Short mmCIF file of C-alpha atoms in Angstrom, two decimals:
data_model
loop_
_atom_site.label_atom_id
_atom_site.label_comp_id
_atom_site.label_asym_id
_atom_site.label_seq_id
_atom_site.Cartn_x
_atom_site.Cartn_y
_atom_site.Cartn_z
CA MET F 308 -68.69 77.80 3.59
CA ILE F 309 -69.59 79.69 0.41
CA LEU F 310 -72.61 81.96 0.63
CA LYS F 311 -75.27 81.30 -1.97
CA ARG F 312 -75.91 84.19 -4.36
CA PRO F 313 -79.47 83.80 -5.70
CA HIS F 314 -80.03 84.98 -9.28
CA PHE F 315 -83.50 85.97 -10.52
CA GLN F 316 -84.30 86.37 -14.20
CA ILE F 317 -86.20 89.49 -15.33
CA PRO F 318 -87.79 89.49 -18.81
CA SER F 319 -86.93 93.04 -19.97
CA LEU F 320 -84.90 96.10 -19.06
CA THR F 321 -88.08 98.10 -18.42
CA GLU F 322 -89.36 95.49 -16.00
CA ALA F 323 -85.92 95.23 -14.41
CA GLN F 324 -85.73 98.95 -13.70
CA ALA F 325 -89.31 99.00 -12.37
CA LEU F 326 -88.44 96.11 -10.07
CA LEU F 327 -85.38 97.95 -8.84
CA GLU F 328 -87.54 100.92 -7.89
CA ARG F 329 -89.96 98.69 -5.95
CA VAL F 330 -87.05 97.07 -4.13
CA LYS F 331 -85.74 100.49 -3.10
CA GLU F 332 -89.20 101.45 -1.82
CA GLN F 333 -89.52 98.28 0.25
CA PHE F 334 -86.05 98.09 1.79
CA PRO F 335 -83.42 100.51 3.18
CA LEU F 336 -81.24 100.32 0.10
CA SER F 337 -79.15 103.15 -1.28
CA GLU F 338 -77.67 103.42 -4.76
CA LEU F 339 -74.02 103.05 -5.66
CA PRO F 340 -72.54 104.28 -8.95
CA SER F 341 -73.37 102.01 -11.87
CA GLN F 342 -70.57 100.27 -13.73
CA LEU F 343 -70.06 99.08 -17.32
CA TRP F 344 -67.77 96.12 -17.97
CA GLU F 345 -66.68 93.93 -20.84
CA TYR F 346 -66.06 90.27 -20.02
CA VAL F 347 -64.03 88.02 -22.31
CA TYR F 348 -64.02 84.31 -21.50
CA TYR F 349 -61.00 82.20 -22.36
CA ASP F 350 -60.18 78.52 -22.51
CA THR F 351 -58.07 76.21 -24.59
CA PHE F 352 -59.42 74.57 -27.75
CA ASP F 353 -59.87 71.31 -25.85
CA SER F 354 -61.51 73.04 -22.83
CA ARG F 355 -58.83 72.25 -20.28
CA LEU F 356 -60.12 74.82 -17.81
CA TYR F 357 -63.74 73.75 -18.23
CA LYS F 358 -62.82 70.12 -17.73
CA ASN F 359 -61.13 71.19 -14.49
CA GLN F 360 -64.34 72.93 -13.43
CA GLN F 361 -62.73 76.35 -13.96
CA LEU F 362 -63.13 79.48 -16.07
CA LEU F 363 -60.83 82.35 -16.98
CA ARG F 364 -62.42 85.75 -17.54
CA GLN F 365 -60.84 89.04 -18.52
CA GLU F 366 -62.87 91.88 -16.98
CA THR F 367 -62.35 95.39 -18.34
CA ARG F 368 -64.25 98.36 -16.99
CA THR F 369 -65.13 100.56 -19.92
CA ASP F 370 -66.99 103.48 -18.33
CA VAL F 371 -64.02 104.84 -16.38
CA GLY F 372 -60.26 104.71 -16.80
CA ASP F 373 -58.48 101.58 -17.93
CA GLU F 374 -59.27 99.07 -15.21
CA SER F 375 -58.66 95.46 -16.20
CA TRP F 376 -58.70 92.24 -14.19
CA LEU F 377 -58.00 88.64 -14.94
CA CYS F 378 -60.29 86.35 -12.93
CA TRP F 379 -59.81 82.65 -12.42
CA LEU F 380 -63.21 81.30 -11.46
CA SER F 381 -64.75 78.03 -10.39
CA LEU F 382 -67.20 76.74 -12.96
CA THR F 383 -69.81 76.04 -10.31
CA GLY F 384 -71.15 79.30 -9.00
CA ASN F 385 -68.40 81.39 -10.58
CA ARG F 386 -66.52 81.52 -7.26
CA VAL F 387 -63.35 83.60 -7.64
CA LEU F 388 -60.27 81.41 -7.12
CA GLN F 389 -57.75 84.14 -7.95
CA ARG F 390 -58.15 87.65 -9.24
CA GLY F 391 -55.43 90.03 -10.22
CA ARG F 392 -55.00 93.28 -12.06
CA SER F 393 -53.96 92.46 -15.54
CA PRO F 394 -52.35 94.66 -18.18
CA VAL F 395 -53.07 91.86 -20.62
CA GLN F 396 -54.65 92.77 -23.91
CA GLU F 397 -56.74 90.38 -25.90
CA SER F 398 -54.17 90.17 -28.65
CA VAL F 399 -51.42 88.84 -26.43
CA ILE F 400 -53.24 86.82 -23.76
CA GLN F 401 -52.77 83.74 -25.89
CA GLN F 402 -49.11 83.80 -24.98
CA LEU F 403 -49.93 83.77 -21.26
CA PRO F 404 -47.44 86.46 -20.18
CA SER F 405 -45.80 86.74 -16.79
CA ILE F 406 -48.83 87.58 -14.68
CA PRO F 407 -49.42 86.39 -11.11
CA LEU F 408 -51.86 83.72 -12.28
CA ARG F 409 -49.43 82.18 -14.73
CA PRO F 410 -47.75 79.70 -12.34
CA LEU F 411 -51.19 78.42 -11.35
CA LEU F 412 -52.63 78.18 -14.85
CA GLU F 413 -49.65 76.95 -16.82
CA PRO F 414 -49.66 73.34 -15.51
CA ILE F 415 -53.29 73.05 -16.62
CA LEU F 416 -52.94 74.76 -19.97
CA HIS F 417 -49.52 73.68 -21.28
CA PRO F 418 -48.90 73.35 -24.19
CA ARG F 419 -52.19 74.79 -25.36
CA ALA F 420 -52.91 78.47 -25.92
CA LEU F 421 -55.75 80.41 -24.41
CA LEU F 422 -58.36 81.30 -26.99
CA SER F 423 -61.19 83.80 -26.74
CA LEU F 424 -64.57 82.04 -26.48
CA PHE F 425 -66.88 85.04 -26.49
CA LYS F 426 -67.25 88.61 -25.24
CA ILE F 427 -70.16 90.19 -23.41
CA SER F 428 -71.02 93.69 -22.21
CA VAL F 429 -72.24 93.91 -18.61
CA GLN F 430 -74.13 96.89 -17.19
CA GLN F 431 -74.25 96.75 -13.38
CA GLU F 432 -76.55 98.82 -11.17
CA TRP F 433 -75.74 98.46 -7.48
CA LEU F 434 -77.76 98.88 -4.30
CA VAL F 435 -76.32 98.56 -0.81
CA TRP F 436 -78.03 97.81 2.52
CA LYS F 437 -76.30 99.15 5.63
CA ASN F 438 -77.33 98.55 9.23
CA LYS F 439 -77.55 101.15 11.99
CA ASP F 440 -73.81 100.76 12.63
CA ASP F 441 -73.19 101.70 8.98
CA LYS F 442 -71.97 98.21 8.22
CA THR F 443 -72.81 96.71 4.83
CA VAL F 444 -75.07 93.68 5.33
CA LEU F 445 -76.23 93.08 1.76
CA ARG F 446 -75.70 94.17 -1.83
CA VAL F 447 -78.10 93.82 -4.71
CA MET F 448 -77.00 94.05 -8.32
CA LEU F 449 -79.13 94.43 -11.43
CA GLU F 450 -77.02 92.98 -14.21
CA SER F 451 -77.95 93.61 -17.84
CA THR F 452 -75.85 91.71 -20.34
CA LYS F 453 -75.38 91.94 -24.08
CA LEU F 454 -73.50 89.58 -26.33
CA PHE F 455 -70.96 90.74 -28.93
CA ARG F 456 -71.84 88.81 -32.06
CA GLU F 457 -70.93 89.62 -35.65
CA ASN F 458 -69.88 93.18 -34.73
CA GLN F 459 -73.21 93.87 -33.06
CA LEU F 460 -74.48 93.89 -29.50
CA GLU F 461 -77.32 91.44 -28.93
CA GLU F 462 -79.39 91.74 -25.77
CA LEU F 463 -78.87 88.66 -23.64
CA GLN F 464 -80.64 88.85 -20.28
CA HIS F 465 -81.38 90.86 -17.15
CA ARG F 466 -81.03 89.38 -13.72
CA LEU F 467 -81.17 90.48 -10.13
CA ILE F 468 -78.34 89.08 -8.04
CA ILE F 469 -78.47 89.06 -4.24
CA LEU F 470 -75.06 89.17 -2.56
CA PRO F 471 -75.42 88.39 1.16
CA PHE F 472 -72.74 89.13 3.76
CA ARG F 473 -71.66 86.53 6.28
CA GLY F 474 -73.37 86.93 9.64
CA TYR F 475 -76.33 88.88 8.26
CA PRO F 476 -78.83 86.34 6.85
CA LYS F 477 -82.07 88.27 7.43
CA PRO F 478 -81.73 90.99 4.75
CA SER F 479 -81.00 88.31 2.16
CA GLN F 480 -84.00 86.27 3.25
CA GLN F 481 -86.27 89.30 3.02
CA ILE F 482 -85.14 90.22 -0.52
CA ASN F 483 -85.41 86.59 -1.57
CA ARG F 484 -88.97 86.39 -0.31
CA PHE F 485 -89.84 89.65 -2.05
CA CYS F 486 -88.51 88.39 -5.40
CA ARG F 487 -90.48 85.16 -5.12
CA GLU F 488 -93.66 87.08 -4.27
CA GLU F 489 -93.01 89.14 -7.40
CA GLY F 490 -93.16 85.87 -9.35
CA LEU F 491 -89.51 85.94 -10.40
CA GLU F 492 -87.86 82.70 -11.46
CA GLU F 493 -84.57 81.77 -9.79
CA LEU F 494 -81.88 80.88 -12.33
CA ASN F 495 -79.94 77.66 -12.10
CA GLU F 496 -77.58 78.46 -14.99
CA ASP F 497 -74.78 80.97 -14.58
CA LEU F 498 -73.80 83.55 -17.16
CA PHE F 499 -71.19 81.32 -18.84
CA GLN F 500 -73.67 78.48 -19.36
CA ILE F 501 -76.33 80.85 -20.66
CA VAL F 502 -74.02 82.31 -23.31
CA CYS F 503 -72.76 78.85 -24.30
CA SER F 504 -76.35 77.75 -24.85
CA LYS F 505 -77.06 80.89 -26.87
CA LEU F 506 -74.03 80.32 -29.11
CA GLU F 507 -74.55 76.53 -29.21
CA LEU F 508 -71.08 76.05 -27.77
CA LYS F 509 -70.41 72.68 -26.16
CA PRO F 510 -67.29 73.12 -24.04
CA GLY F 511 -65.57 69.85 -23.23
CA SER F 512 -67.13 68.01 -26.19
CA TYR F 513 -64.00 67.89 -28.38
CA GLN F 514 -62.59 64.37 -28.70
CA PRO F 515 -59.33 64.04 -30.67
CA LYS F 516 -59.85 60.29 -30.67
CA PRO F 517 -63.56 59.89 -31.51
CA LYS F 518 -65.54 57.00 -30.11
CA LEU F 519 -67.16 54.90 -32.82
CA GLU F 520 -70.28 52.82 -32.46
CA LEU F 521 -70.18 50.18 -35.19
CA SER F 522 -72.80 47.51 -35.78
CA PRO F 523 -71.22 44.00 -35.64
CA LEU F 524 -73.43 42.72 -38.45
CA GLY F 525 -73.10 45.85 -40.58
CA ARG F 526 -71.29 46.04 -43.90
CA THR F 527 -67.55 46.64 -43.80
CA ASP F 528 -67.69 49.41 -46.42
CA GLN F 529 -70.14 51.37 -44.24
CA ALA F 530 -67.95 50.80 -41.17
CA LEU F 531 -64.86 52.02 -43.01
CA GLN F 532 -66.69 55.14 -44.14
CA ALA F 533 -67.69 55.79 -40.51
CA ILE F 534 -64.07 55.37 -39.37
CA LEU F 535 -62.82 57.70 -42.08
CA GLY F 536 -65.59 60.22 -41.44
CA ALA F 537 -64.74 60.42 -37.74
CA SER F 538 -61.06 61.08 -38.49
CA THR F 539 -62.00 63.64 -41.12
CA LYS F 540 -64.13 65.52 -38.59
CA VAL F 541 -61.08 65.84 -36.30
CA MET F 542 -59.00 67.01 -39.27
CA ASP F 543 -61.57 69.68 -40.10
CA LEU F 544 -61.79 70.91 -36.51
CA ASN F 545 -58.03 71.37 -36.42
CA HIS F 546 -57.44 72.59 -39.98
CA GLN F 547 -57.60 76.34 -39.35
CA GLY F 548 -55.70 76.03 -36.06
CA THR F 549 -52.97 74.13 -37.89
CA ILE F 550 -52.68 76.99 -40.35
CA GLU F 551 -52.69 79.75 -37.73
CA ALA F 552 -50.77 77.72 -35.12
CA PRO F 553 -51.70 79.45 -31.86
CA ASP F 554 -50.30 76.32 -30.23
CA THR F 555 -48.68 73.05 -31.28
CA GLU F 556 -51.59 70.71 -30.54
CA PHE F 557 -53.71 71.69 -33.53
CA LEU F 558 -51.06 70.26 -35.81
CA HIS F 559 -50.60 67.24 -33.56
CA ASP F 560 -54.29 66.33 -33.64
CA PHE F 561 -54.59 67.13 -37.37
CA ARG F 562 -51.60 64.92 -38.14
CA VAL F 563 -52.82 62.02 -35.99
CA ALA F 564 -56.28 62.18 -37.62
CA CYS F 565 -54.64 62.05 -41.08
CA ARG F 566 -52.51 59.12 -39.99
CA ARG F 567 -55.51 57.21 -38.65
CA ALA F 568 -57.43 57.73 -41.92
CA ARG F 569 -54.41 56.69 -43.96
CA SER F 570 -53.92 53.61 -41.80
CA ALA F 571 -57.59 52.62 -42.16
CA LEU F 572 -57.38 52.90 -45.95
CA ASN F 573 -54.18 50.88 -46.13
CA GLN F 574 -55.11 48.17 -43.65
CA LEU F 575 -58.60 47.54 -44.94
CA LYS F 576 -57.61 46.82 -48.50
CA GLY F 577 -60.25 45.20 -50.65
CA VAL F 578 -63.14 47.01 -49.01
CA PHE F 579 -63.32 49.47 -51.90
CA PRO F 580 -61.94 48.99 -55.43
CA PRO F 581 -58.27 50.10 -55.49
CA GLU F 582 -58.88 52.55 -58.34
CA GLN F 583 -61.50 54.31 -56.20
CA ILE F 584 -59.20 55.10 -53.30
CA GLN F 585 -55.65 55.20 -54.71
CA ASP F 586 -55.68 58.99 -55.15
CA PHE F 587 -56.81 59.40 -51.54
CA ARG F 588 -53.95 57.21 -50.33
CA ASP F 589 -51.56 59.45 -52.25
CA ASP F 590 -53.13 62.57 -50.75
CA PHE F 591 -52.87 61.26 -47.19
CA ALA F 592 -49.24 60.28 -47.83
CA TRP F 593 -48.63 63.84 -49.06
CA LEU F 594 -50.25 65.29 -45.95
CA SER F 595 -48.15 63.04 -43.75
CA ASP F 596 -44.99 64.25 -45.49
CA ARG F 597 -45.99 67.90 -45.29
CA THR F 598 -46.99 67.89 -41.62
CA GLY F 599 -43.95 65.90 -40.45
CA PRO F 600 -41.17 68.55 -40.45
CA THR F 601 -43.17 71.15 -38.49
CA ARG F 602 -44.37 68.57 -35.97
CA ASP F 603 -40.80 67.29 -35.47
CA LEU F 604 -39.59 70.84 -34.79
CA ASP F 605 -42.54 71.44 -32.45
CA VAL F 606 -41.52 68.40 -30.44
CA TYR F 607 -37.91 69.56 -30.19
CA LEU F 608 -39.07 72.95 -28.93
CA LEU F 609 -41.55 71.42 -26.47
CA ASP F 610 -38.79 69.16 -25.14
CA PHE F 611 -36.12 71.86 -25.16
CA ASN F 612 -36.23 72.54 -21.43
CA SER F 613 -35.80 68.82 -20.73
CA TYR F 614 -32.78 68.81 -23.06
CA GLN F 615 -31.25 71.60 -21.02
CA THR F 616 -31.87 69.86 -17.71
CA GLN F 617 -29.96 66.82 -18.98
CA LEU F 618 -26.82 68.96 -19.05
CA PRO F 619 -24.79 70.32 -16.13
CA GLU F 620 -26.26 73.64 -15.04
CA GLU F 621 -23.24 75.65 -16.20
CA GLN F 622 -23.69 74.26 -19.74
CA GLN F 623 -27.44 74.66 -20.12
CA ALA F 624 -27.21 78.15 -21.57
CA ASP F 625 -24.88 76.82 -24.28
CA LEU F 626 -27.91 75.33 -26.04
CA GLU F 627 -29.57 78.69 -26.68
CA ALA F 628 -28.07 78.95 -30.18
CA PHE F 629 -29.70 75.57 -30.90
CA ARG F 630 -33.06 76.91 -29.68
CA GLU F 631 -32.72 79.88 -32.02
CA LEU F 632 -32.05 77.53 -34.91
CA LEU F 633 -35.13 75.46 -34.05
CA LEU F 634 -37.32 78.56 -33.85
CA THR F 635 -36.06 79.80 -37.22
CA GLU F 636 -36.57 76.46 -38.95
CA ASN F 637 -39.97 76.01 -37.29
CA ALA F 638 -41.15 79.39 -38.60
CA LYS F 639 -40.05 78.45 -42.12
CA GLU F 640 -41.74 75.05 -42.06
CA GLN F 641 -44.92 76.44 -40.50
CA LYS F 642 -45.19 78.98 -43.30
CA LEU F 643 -44.82 76.24 -45.93
CA LEU F 644 -47.34 74.02 -44.15
CA ALA F 645 -49.91 76.81 -43.94
CA LYS F 646 -49.48 77.36 -47.67
CA ASP F 647 -49.98 73.64 -48.40
CA LEU F 648 -53.13 73.46 -46.30
CA GLN F 649 -54.64 76.33 -48.31
CA SER F 650 -53.41 75.06 -51.68
CA LYS F 651 -55.53 73.98 -54.63
CA ARG F 652 -54.32 70.43 -54.12
CA PHE F 653 -55.66 70.35 -50.57
CA GLN F 654 -58.96 71.94 -51.62
CA LYS F 655 -59.38 69.42 -54.45
CA PHE F 656 -58.56 66.53 -52.12
CA ARG F 657 -60.99 67.78 -49.49
CA SER F 658 -63.78 68.20 -52.05
CA THR F 659 -63.43 64.75 -53.65
CA TRP F 660 -62.88 63.13 -50.25
CA GLU F 661 -66.15 64.61 -48.99
CA GLN F 662 -67.98 63.19 -52.01
CA PHE F 663 -66.49 59.77 -51.28
CA LEU F 664 -67.51 59.89 -47.62
CA LYS F 665 -71.08 60.88 -48.47
CA ASP F 666 -71.50 58.36 -51.29
CA GLU F 667 -73.88 55.68 -49.99
CA THR F 668 -73.49 53.46 -53.05
CA PRO F 669 -72.44 50.00 -51.78
CA SER F 670 -68.94 48.90 -52.66
CA THR F 671 -68.72 46.39 -55.49
CA THR F 672 -66.07 44.29 -53.74
CA PRO F 673 -66.75 41.15 -51.64
CA GLY F 674 -64.74 42.77 -48.85
CA GLY F 675 -67.06 45.74 -48.77
CA ALA F 676 -70.15 43.55 -48.34
CA ALA F 677 -68.64 41.36 -45.59
CA GLU F 678 -69.84 41.64 -42.01
CA VAL F 679 -67.58 44.08 -40.25
CA ARG F 680 -67.00 41.95 -37.16
CA LYS F 681 -65.71 39.10 -39.31
CA THR F 682 -63.48 41.48 -41.23
CA ALA F 683 -62.20 43.06 -38.04
CA SER F 684 -61.43 39.68 -36.44
CA LYS F 685 -59.48 38.60 -39.48
CA ARG F 686 -57.45 41.81 -39.76
CA LEU F 687 -56.77 42.07 -36.02
CA LEU F 688 -55.58 38.51 -35.70
CA ARG F 689 -53.40 38.83 -38.78
CA SER F 690 -51.92 42.08 -37.52
CA TYR F 691 -51.19 40.57 -34.09
CA HIS F 692 -49.45 37.53 -35.58
CA ARG F 693 -47.37 39.80 -37.80
CA CYS F 694 -46.19 41.71 -34.73
CA LEU F 695 -45.42 38.42 -32.98
CA ALA F 696 -43.36 37.18 -35.91
CA GLU F 697 -41.39 40.42 -36.22
CA GLY F 698 -40.74 40.60 -32.49
CA LYS F 699 -39.64 36.98 -32.16
CA ALA F 700 -37.11 37.52 -34.95
CA ILE F 701 -35.37 40.31 -33.00
CA ASP F 702 -32.31 39.41 -30.95
CA GLN F 703 -29.37 41.36 -29.56
CA ASP F 704 -27.70 41.44 -32.97
CA SER F 705 -30.72 42.75 -34.88
CA PRO F 706 -30.32 46.18 -36.47
CA ASP F 707 -32.26 49.16 -35.17
CA GLU F 708 -34.45 49.01 -38.26
CA ALA F 709 -36.00 45.76 -37.03
CA LEU F 710 -37.30 47.52 -33.91
CA HIS F 711 -38.50 50.48 -36.00
CA ASP F 712 -40.46 48.11 -38.26
CA LEU F 713 -42.01 46.39 -35.23
CA ARG F 714 -42.97 49.79 -33.80
CA LYS F 715 -44.83 50.62 -37.02
CA SER F 716 -46.58 47.24 -37.06
CA CYS F 717 -47.65 47.70 -33.44
CA LYS F 718 -49.01 51.13 -34.26
CA LYS F 719 -51.11 49.63 -37.07
CA LEU F 720 -52.43 47.01 -34.67
CA ARG F 721 -53.28 49.72 -32.13
CA TYR F 722 -55.22 51.70 -34.73
CA LEU F 723 -57.17 48.60 -35.75
CA LEU F 724 -58.05 47.92 -32.12
CA GLU F 725 -59.23 51.50 -31.69
CA PHE F 726 -61.29 51.40 -34.90
CA PHE F 727 -63.15 48.25 -33.91
CA GLU F 728 -63.24 48.36 -30.13
CA SER F 729 -66.99 49.08 -30.10
CA LEU F 730 -67.59 45.58 -31.55
CA TRP F 731 -66.39 43.94 -28.33
CA SER F 732 -66.74 44.65 -24.62
CA THR F 733 -64.39 47.19 -23.05
CA LYS F 734 -63.24 44.67 -20.44
CA GLU F 735 -62.17 42.18 -23.11
CA PHE F 736 -60.17 44.86 -24.92
CA GLN F 737 -58.34 46.13 -21.85
CA GLY F 738 -56.68 42.75 -21.37
CA ILE F 739 -55.01 42.93 -24.78
CA LEU F 740 -54.35 46.66 -24.85
CA LYS F 741 -52.23 46.77 -21.69
CA PRO F 742 -49.31 44.62 -22.95
CA LEU F 743 -49.48 46.33 -26.35
CA LYS F 744 -49.22 49.77 -24.77
CA ALA F 745 -46.23 48.69 -22.66
CA LEU F 746 -44.45 47.39 -25.75
CA GLN F 747 -45.27 50.53 -27.72
CA GLU F 748 -43.87 52.73 -24.96
CA ASP F 749 -40.47 51.06 -25.06
CA LEU F 750 -40.39 50.92 -28.86
CA GLY F 751 -41.45 54.57 -29.01
CA GLN F 752 -38.70 55.68 -26.68
CA PHE F 753 -36.17 53.62 -28.61
CA ASN F 754 -37.30 55.24 -31.87
CA ASP F 755 -37.45 58.77 -30.45
CA CYS F 756 -33.90 58.52 -29.08
CA SER F 757 -32.64 57.18 -32.39
CA VAL F 758 -34.35 59.86 -34.50
CA GLN F 759 -33.33 62.65 -32.14
CA GLN F 760 -29.68 61.60 -32.21
CA GLU F 761 -29.68 61.75 -35.98
CA SER F 762 -31.51 65.07 -36.01
CA LEU F 763 -29.13 66.60 -33.46
CA LYS F 764 -26.21 65.66 -35.67
CA ASN F 765 -27.91 67.27 -38.66
CA PHE F 766 -28.78 70.39 -36.67
CA GLY F 767 -25.16 70.51 -35.49
CA ASP F 768 -24.02 70.47 -39.11
CA MET F 769 -26.44 73.30 -39.93
CA LEU F 770 -25.16 75.34 -37.02
CA ALA F 771 -21.55 74.68 -37.97
CA LYS F 772 -22.21 76.27 -41.36
CA GLN F 773 -23.37 79.46 -39.66
CA GLN F 774 -20.91 82.13 -38.52
CA PRO F 775 -20.16 82.67 -35.74
CA VAL F 776 -21.29 79.54 -33.87
CA PRO F 777 -20.32 79.13 -30.22
CA ALA F 778 -18.17 76.03 -29.89
CA GLN F 779 -19.80 75.38 -26.52
CA THR F 780 -23.14 74.87 -28.29
CA LEU F 781 -21.77 72.07 -30.45
CA VAL F 782 -20.14 70.50 -27.39
CA ALA F 783 -23.43 70.63 -25.49
CA MET F 784 -25.29 69.08 -28.44
CA GLY F 785 -22.68 66.32 -28.54
CA MET F 786 -23.33 65.61 -24.87
CA LEU F 787 -27.05 65.37 -25.62
CA VAL F 788 -26.38 62.82 -28.36
CA SER F 789 -24.45 60.72 -25.84
CA THR F 790 -27.31 60.96 -23.34
CA LEU F 791 -29.87 59.95 -25.97
CA ASN F 792 -27.68 57.05 -27.02
CA GLN F 793 -27.64 55.80 -23.44
CA ARG F 794 -31.42 56.12 -23.16
CA GLN F 795 -31.85 54.27 -26.44
CA ALA F 796 -29.71 51.42 -25.13
CA GLU F 797 -31.82 51.28 -21.96
CA ALA F 798 -35.04 51.16 -24.02
CA ARG F 799 -33.62 48.29 -26.05
CA GLN F 800 -32.81 46.39 -22.88
CA ARG F 801 -36.39 46.83 -21.69
CA PHE F 802 -37.75 45.62 -25.03
CA GLN F 803 -37.36 41.92 -24.26
CA GLY F 804 -39.38 42.31 -21.07
CA SER F 805 -42.25 44.24 -22.67
CA PHE F 806 -42.30 41.94 -25.71
CA SER F 807 -42.49 38.91 -23.42
CA GLY F 808 -45.73 40.27 -21.99
CA PHE F 809 -47.10 41.00 -25.46
CA ALA F 810 -46.17 37.52 -26.70
CA SER F 811 -47.09 35.64 -23.53
CA THR F 812 -49.34 32.61 -23.73
CA ARG F 813 -51.94 34.52 -21.78
CA THR F 814 -52.01 37.42 -24.27
CA GLN F 815 -52.00 35.07 -27.26
CA ASN F 816 -54.92 33.16 -25.77
CA ARG F 817 -56.80 36.39 -25.29
CA PHE F 818 -56.29 37.44 -28.91
CA ASN F 819 -57.20 34.01 -30.21
CA LEU F 820 -60.24 33.68 -27.99
CA LEU F 821 -61.49 37.13 -28.90
CA PHE F 822 -60.85 37.15 -32.65
CA LYS F 823 -60.33 33.60 -33.84
CA GLN F 824 -63.63 32.72 -35.44
CA PRO F 825 -63.87 29.45 -37.40
CA THR F 826 -63.62 31.08 -40.79
CA VAL F 827 -60.69 33.20 -39.69
CA ALA F 828 -58.80 30.25 -38.23
CA GLU F 829 -59.23 28.36 -41.48
CA GLU F 830 -57.73 31.16 -43.54
CA LEU F 831 -54.77 31.65 -41.17
CA ASN F 832 -53.79 27.98 -41.14
#
């Protein structure tokens, strides 16, 4: 059982020190040396620790020596889960070095980096209560905190914290009663929550796939602007992280947000005049091209360990030259990408795009004025039937390209479903999403294996042009190509099964029942 540690807020430092004196007069408390600490709180950009009800805090004592600790805390009550001396400096903690906490934290954090959330200064004044046997039965701490903000220290709060010891409840009860009689207010928020409120931070609020709330009877042009605005917000949140690249997921989320916006523009043709949005289509195509090479290399590096485990143990080290090549190429592409995302072209695109998103002038096209639920029904049904037609045309003799094309069509259908899901009930959507996801998984694996085989061959050619290149590396890469080829064949075999579910009478009935409105049916016939 965890002992409760009551916290009482004190308005000012003067009042806090006066209170401390009164406490010392009332109870047999003796002073311990005061301490000065700096706390830095860390989490990933998407709050993986916070979402797991955890915190990570670097504690550095600044009044003596060079004492530094890394504390893994529970979010509720700041209970210490693990604490270890850490030589980690702020500049390198993002790489999560080999510290005792690493094996515990890495499964939660991977592949995201730890980022500094905020830093506070903590002045601690300690009192200790010992019984007649000289055993400590209670500690009391006056904690005065200041927040580092814009190169200045800003006073945050003062609080009295009672730290009881197991088996000695009476001293704690007496101090508690005294504080209440003094009119002190017990705090329900801990230090982390208080600072988050002060800085208007909302940990856990980031959503890479934003939830939209569209009005069924609203105009389609307004709905499309809402869809595009939501994707743009995700792009903006990840823009700087994509440039600085502390981890790979900034680029992933940035790229997906671009792809969703591009897909919305392309699939909802006729909502705005073509001449109004053609330049934006070109810009999103450019961003897709520019983010692709770095993301591909990120994926190879993220999957590198799995590549190695597919080889016999004695051959796994032979791939290290390939890893070096990936790292070199990744660094080159990342540098180019960062330059593109700070270029005049990107700035011009972002400026004109913002004007478009904020422009409330109704579209002049009939498609823009149409009710969004009718538009969505029409596009969703058409997209589903296109996937059906493409899938039914695939047999054992069809080229790989036919499956690639179906994969792209399914992805477009998935985006449309995600854009418009708020127009129907969640339960209705789940019935059609499940078979689509199963089909996409097999098509995705088929495509990944195909692309990776081709890329491995190209990387092998690049390595072969370098001197000297270990022959064992090329042999190991050749074995990987064979393994990927086998996995691709297995994915193709599974395709018929997953497509059968997607094209089943039950799924078709669900699509038709959900989206086939009279006007839509008439146009499709």
